[in-house]
Short mmCIF file of C-alpha atoms in Angstrom, two decimals:
data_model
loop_
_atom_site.label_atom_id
_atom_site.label_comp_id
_atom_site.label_asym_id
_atom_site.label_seq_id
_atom_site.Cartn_x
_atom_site.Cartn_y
_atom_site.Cartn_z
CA UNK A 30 0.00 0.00 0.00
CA UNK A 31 0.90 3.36 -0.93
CA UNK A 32 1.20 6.20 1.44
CA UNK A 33 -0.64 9.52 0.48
CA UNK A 34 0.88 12.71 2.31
CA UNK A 35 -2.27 15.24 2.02
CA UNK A 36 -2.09 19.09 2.67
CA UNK A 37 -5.44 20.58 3.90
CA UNK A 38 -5.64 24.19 2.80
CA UNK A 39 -9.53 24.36 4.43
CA UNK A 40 -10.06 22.41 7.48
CA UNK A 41 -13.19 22.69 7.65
CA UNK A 42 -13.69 20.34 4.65
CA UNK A 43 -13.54 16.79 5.15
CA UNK A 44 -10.68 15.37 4.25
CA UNK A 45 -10.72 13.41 0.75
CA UNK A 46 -11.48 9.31 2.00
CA UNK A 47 -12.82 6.00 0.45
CA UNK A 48 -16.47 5.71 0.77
CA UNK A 49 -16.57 1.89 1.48
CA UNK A 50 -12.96 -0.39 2.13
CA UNK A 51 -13.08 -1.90 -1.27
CA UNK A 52 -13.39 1.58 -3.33
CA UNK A 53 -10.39 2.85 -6.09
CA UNK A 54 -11.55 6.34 -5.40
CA UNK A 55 -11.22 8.87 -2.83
CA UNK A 56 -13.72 11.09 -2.39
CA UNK A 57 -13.19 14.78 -3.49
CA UNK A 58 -15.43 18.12 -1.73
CA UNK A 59 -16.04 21.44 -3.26
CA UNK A 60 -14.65 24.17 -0.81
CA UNK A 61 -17.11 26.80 -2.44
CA UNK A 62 -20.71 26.85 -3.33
CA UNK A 63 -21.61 26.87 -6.85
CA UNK A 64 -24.20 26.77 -9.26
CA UNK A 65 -23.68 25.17 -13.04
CA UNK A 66 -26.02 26.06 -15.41
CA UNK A 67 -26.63 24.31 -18.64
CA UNK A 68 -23.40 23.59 -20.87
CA UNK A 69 -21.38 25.24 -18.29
CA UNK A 70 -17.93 24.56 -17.24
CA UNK A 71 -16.32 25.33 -14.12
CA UNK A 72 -12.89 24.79 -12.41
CA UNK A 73 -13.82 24.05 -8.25
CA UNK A 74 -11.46 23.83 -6.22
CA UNK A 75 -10.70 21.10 -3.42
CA UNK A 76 -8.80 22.49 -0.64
CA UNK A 77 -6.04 19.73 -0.91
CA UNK A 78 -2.69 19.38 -1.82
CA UNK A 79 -1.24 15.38 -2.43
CA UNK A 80 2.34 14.42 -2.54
CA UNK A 81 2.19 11.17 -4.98
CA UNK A 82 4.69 8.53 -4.40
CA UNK A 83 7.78 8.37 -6.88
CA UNK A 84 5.95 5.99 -9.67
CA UNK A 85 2.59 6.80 -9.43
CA UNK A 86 0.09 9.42 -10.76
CA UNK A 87 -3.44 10.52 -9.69
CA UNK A 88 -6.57 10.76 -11.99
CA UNK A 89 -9.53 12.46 -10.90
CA UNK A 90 -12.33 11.23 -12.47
CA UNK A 91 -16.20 11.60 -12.77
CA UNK A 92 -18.86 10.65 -9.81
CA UNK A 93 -21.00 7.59 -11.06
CA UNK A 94 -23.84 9.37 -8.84
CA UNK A 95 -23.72 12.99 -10.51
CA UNK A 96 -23.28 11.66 -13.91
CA UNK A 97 -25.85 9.48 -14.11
CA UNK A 98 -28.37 11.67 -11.72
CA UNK A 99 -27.68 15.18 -12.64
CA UNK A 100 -25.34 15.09 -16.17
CA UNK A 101 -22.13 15.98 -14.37
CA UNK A 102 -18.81 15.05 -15.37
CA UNK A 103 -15.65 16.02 -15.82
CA UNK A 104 -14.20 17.82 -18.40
CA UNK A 105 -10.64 16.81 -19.26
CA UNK A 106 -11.85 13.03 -17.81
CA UNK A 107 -9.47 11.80 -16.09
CA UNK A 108 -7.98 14.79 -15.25
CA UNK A 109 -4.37 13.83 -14.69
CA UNK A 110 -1.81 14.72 -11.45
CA UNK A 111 1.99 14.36 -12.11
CA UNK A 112 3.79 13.12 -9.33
CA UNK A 113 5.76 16.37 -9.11
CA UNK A 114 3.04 18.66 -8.34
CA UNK A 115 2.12 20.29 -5.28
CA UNK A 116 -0.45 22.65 -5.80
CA UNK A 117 -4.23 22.64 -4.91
CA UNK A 118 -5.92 20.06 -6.91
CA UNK A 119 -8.93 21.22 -8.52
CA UNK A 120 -12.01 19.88 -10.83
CA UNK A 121 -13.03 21.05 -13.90
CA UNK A 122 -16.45 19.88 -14.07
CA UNK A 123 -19.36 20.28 -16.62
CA UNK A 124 -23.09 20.32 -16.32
CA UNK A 125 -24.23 18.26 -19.20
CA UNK A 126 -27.83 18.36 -18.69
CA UNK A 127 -29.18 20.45 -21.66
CA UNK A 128 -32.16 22.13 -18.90
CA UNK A 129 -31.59 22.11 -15.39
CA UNK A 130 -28.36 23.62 -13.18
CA UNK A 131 -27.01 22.03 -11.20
CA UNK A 132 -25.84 23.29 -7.82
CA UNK A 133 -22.90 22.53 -5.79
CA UNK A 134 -22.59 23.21 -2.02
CA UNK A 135 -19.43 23.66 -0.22
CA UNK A 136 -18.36 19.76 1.19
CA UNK A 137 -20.12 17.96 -1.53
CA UNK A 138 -18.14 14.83 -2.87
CA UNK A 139 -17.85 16.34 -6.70
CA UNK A 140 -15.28 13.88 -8.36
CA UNK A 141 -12.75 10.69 -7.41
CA UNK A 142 -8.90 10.74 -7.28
CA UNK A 143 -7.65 7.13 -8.15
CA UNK A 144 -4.02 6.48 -7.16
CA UNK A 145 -2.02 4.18 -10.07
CA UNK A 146 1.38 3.30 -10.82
CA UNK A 147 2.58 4.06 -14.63
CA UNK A 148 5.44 2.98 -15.98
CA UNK A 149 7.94 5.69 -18.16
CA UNK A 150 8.11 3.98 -21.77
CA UNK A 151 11.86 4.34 -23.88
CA UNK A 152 10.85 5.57 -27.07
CA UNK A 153 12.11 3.71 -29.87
CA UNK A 154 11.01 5.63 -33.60
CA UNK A 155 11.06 2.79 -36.25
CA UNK A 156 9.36 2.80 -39.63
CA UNK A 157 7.23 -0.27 -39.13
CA UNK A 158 4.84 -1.75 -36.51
CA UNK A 159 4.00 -5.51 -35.42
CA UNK A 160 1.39 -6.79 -37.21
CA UNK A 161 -2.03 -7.51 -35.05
CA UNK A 162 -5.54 -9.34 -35.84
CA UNK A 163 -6.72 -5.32 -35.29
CA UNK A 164 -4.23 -3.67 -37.21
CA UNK A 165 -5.56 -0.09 -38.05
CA UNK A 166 -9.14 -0.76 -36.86
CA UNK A 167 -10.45 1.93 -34.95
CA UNK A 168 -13.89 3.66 -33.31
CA UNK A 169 -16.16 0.49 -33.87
CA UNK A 170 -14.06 -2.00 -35.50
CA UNK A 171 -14.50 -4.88 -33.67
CA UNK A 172 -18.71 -4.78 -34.78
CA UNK A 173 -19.84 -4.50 -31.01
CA UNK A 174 -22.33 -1.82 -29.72
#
């Protein structure tokens, strides 16, 4: 296991956790109230800083609930930490539903962070890939909804 060093900037947020001991996410709270209105976009911020172990990155990612409930997601989705940084982490999410806006109250869980290793990759430039059964098939190749 991982450790996680967290900053609090706002302690009167509580701090980011897993909801139940299986989860991949930790739970992420708006430190301002907000309202979203149709189509828009807006960056909220956390109130947390993360130090990510050497080797691994963090991706914040959409709320299962909000999408599916209210049309909220995340815009760059996954949203993508480097290991180096050390600033506030914050969310740029979207309202999606094409009618209603969709408000957002200081503390409310508004996206995931999931820890994960990567692995650096040596580039090597050649003039010709393997061959694969896929080969150059792309969106909707394989015939499957």
């Amino acid at each position: 296991m991982a450790v996680l060093p967290i900053k609090l900037f706002d302690e009167g947020i509580e701090q980011p956790c897993y909801a139940y001991p299986d989860d991949a996410g930790l739970d992420l709270r708006s430190t301002v109230d907000a309202t979203l209105q149709p189509g828009q976009r807006m960056v909220v911020p956390t109130g947390i800083a993360i130090a990510l172990p050497e080797g691994h990155a963090g991706l914040i990612v959409p709320r299962s609930g909000l999408a599916a409930k209210h049309g909220i997601s995340v815009v760059n989705g996954p949203g993508l930490i480097d290991t180096g940084y050390r600033g506030e982490i914050k969310v740029v999410l979207i309202n999606l539903d094409p009618e209603k806006p969709f408000s957002i109250a200081r503390g409310d869980r508004i996206a995931q962070l999931v820890v994960i290793p990567f692995v650096h990759a040596d580039i090597s430039i050649v003039q010709n890939l393997d061959e694969t059964d896929r080969g150059q098939g792309g969106f909707g190749s394989s015939g499957r909804a």
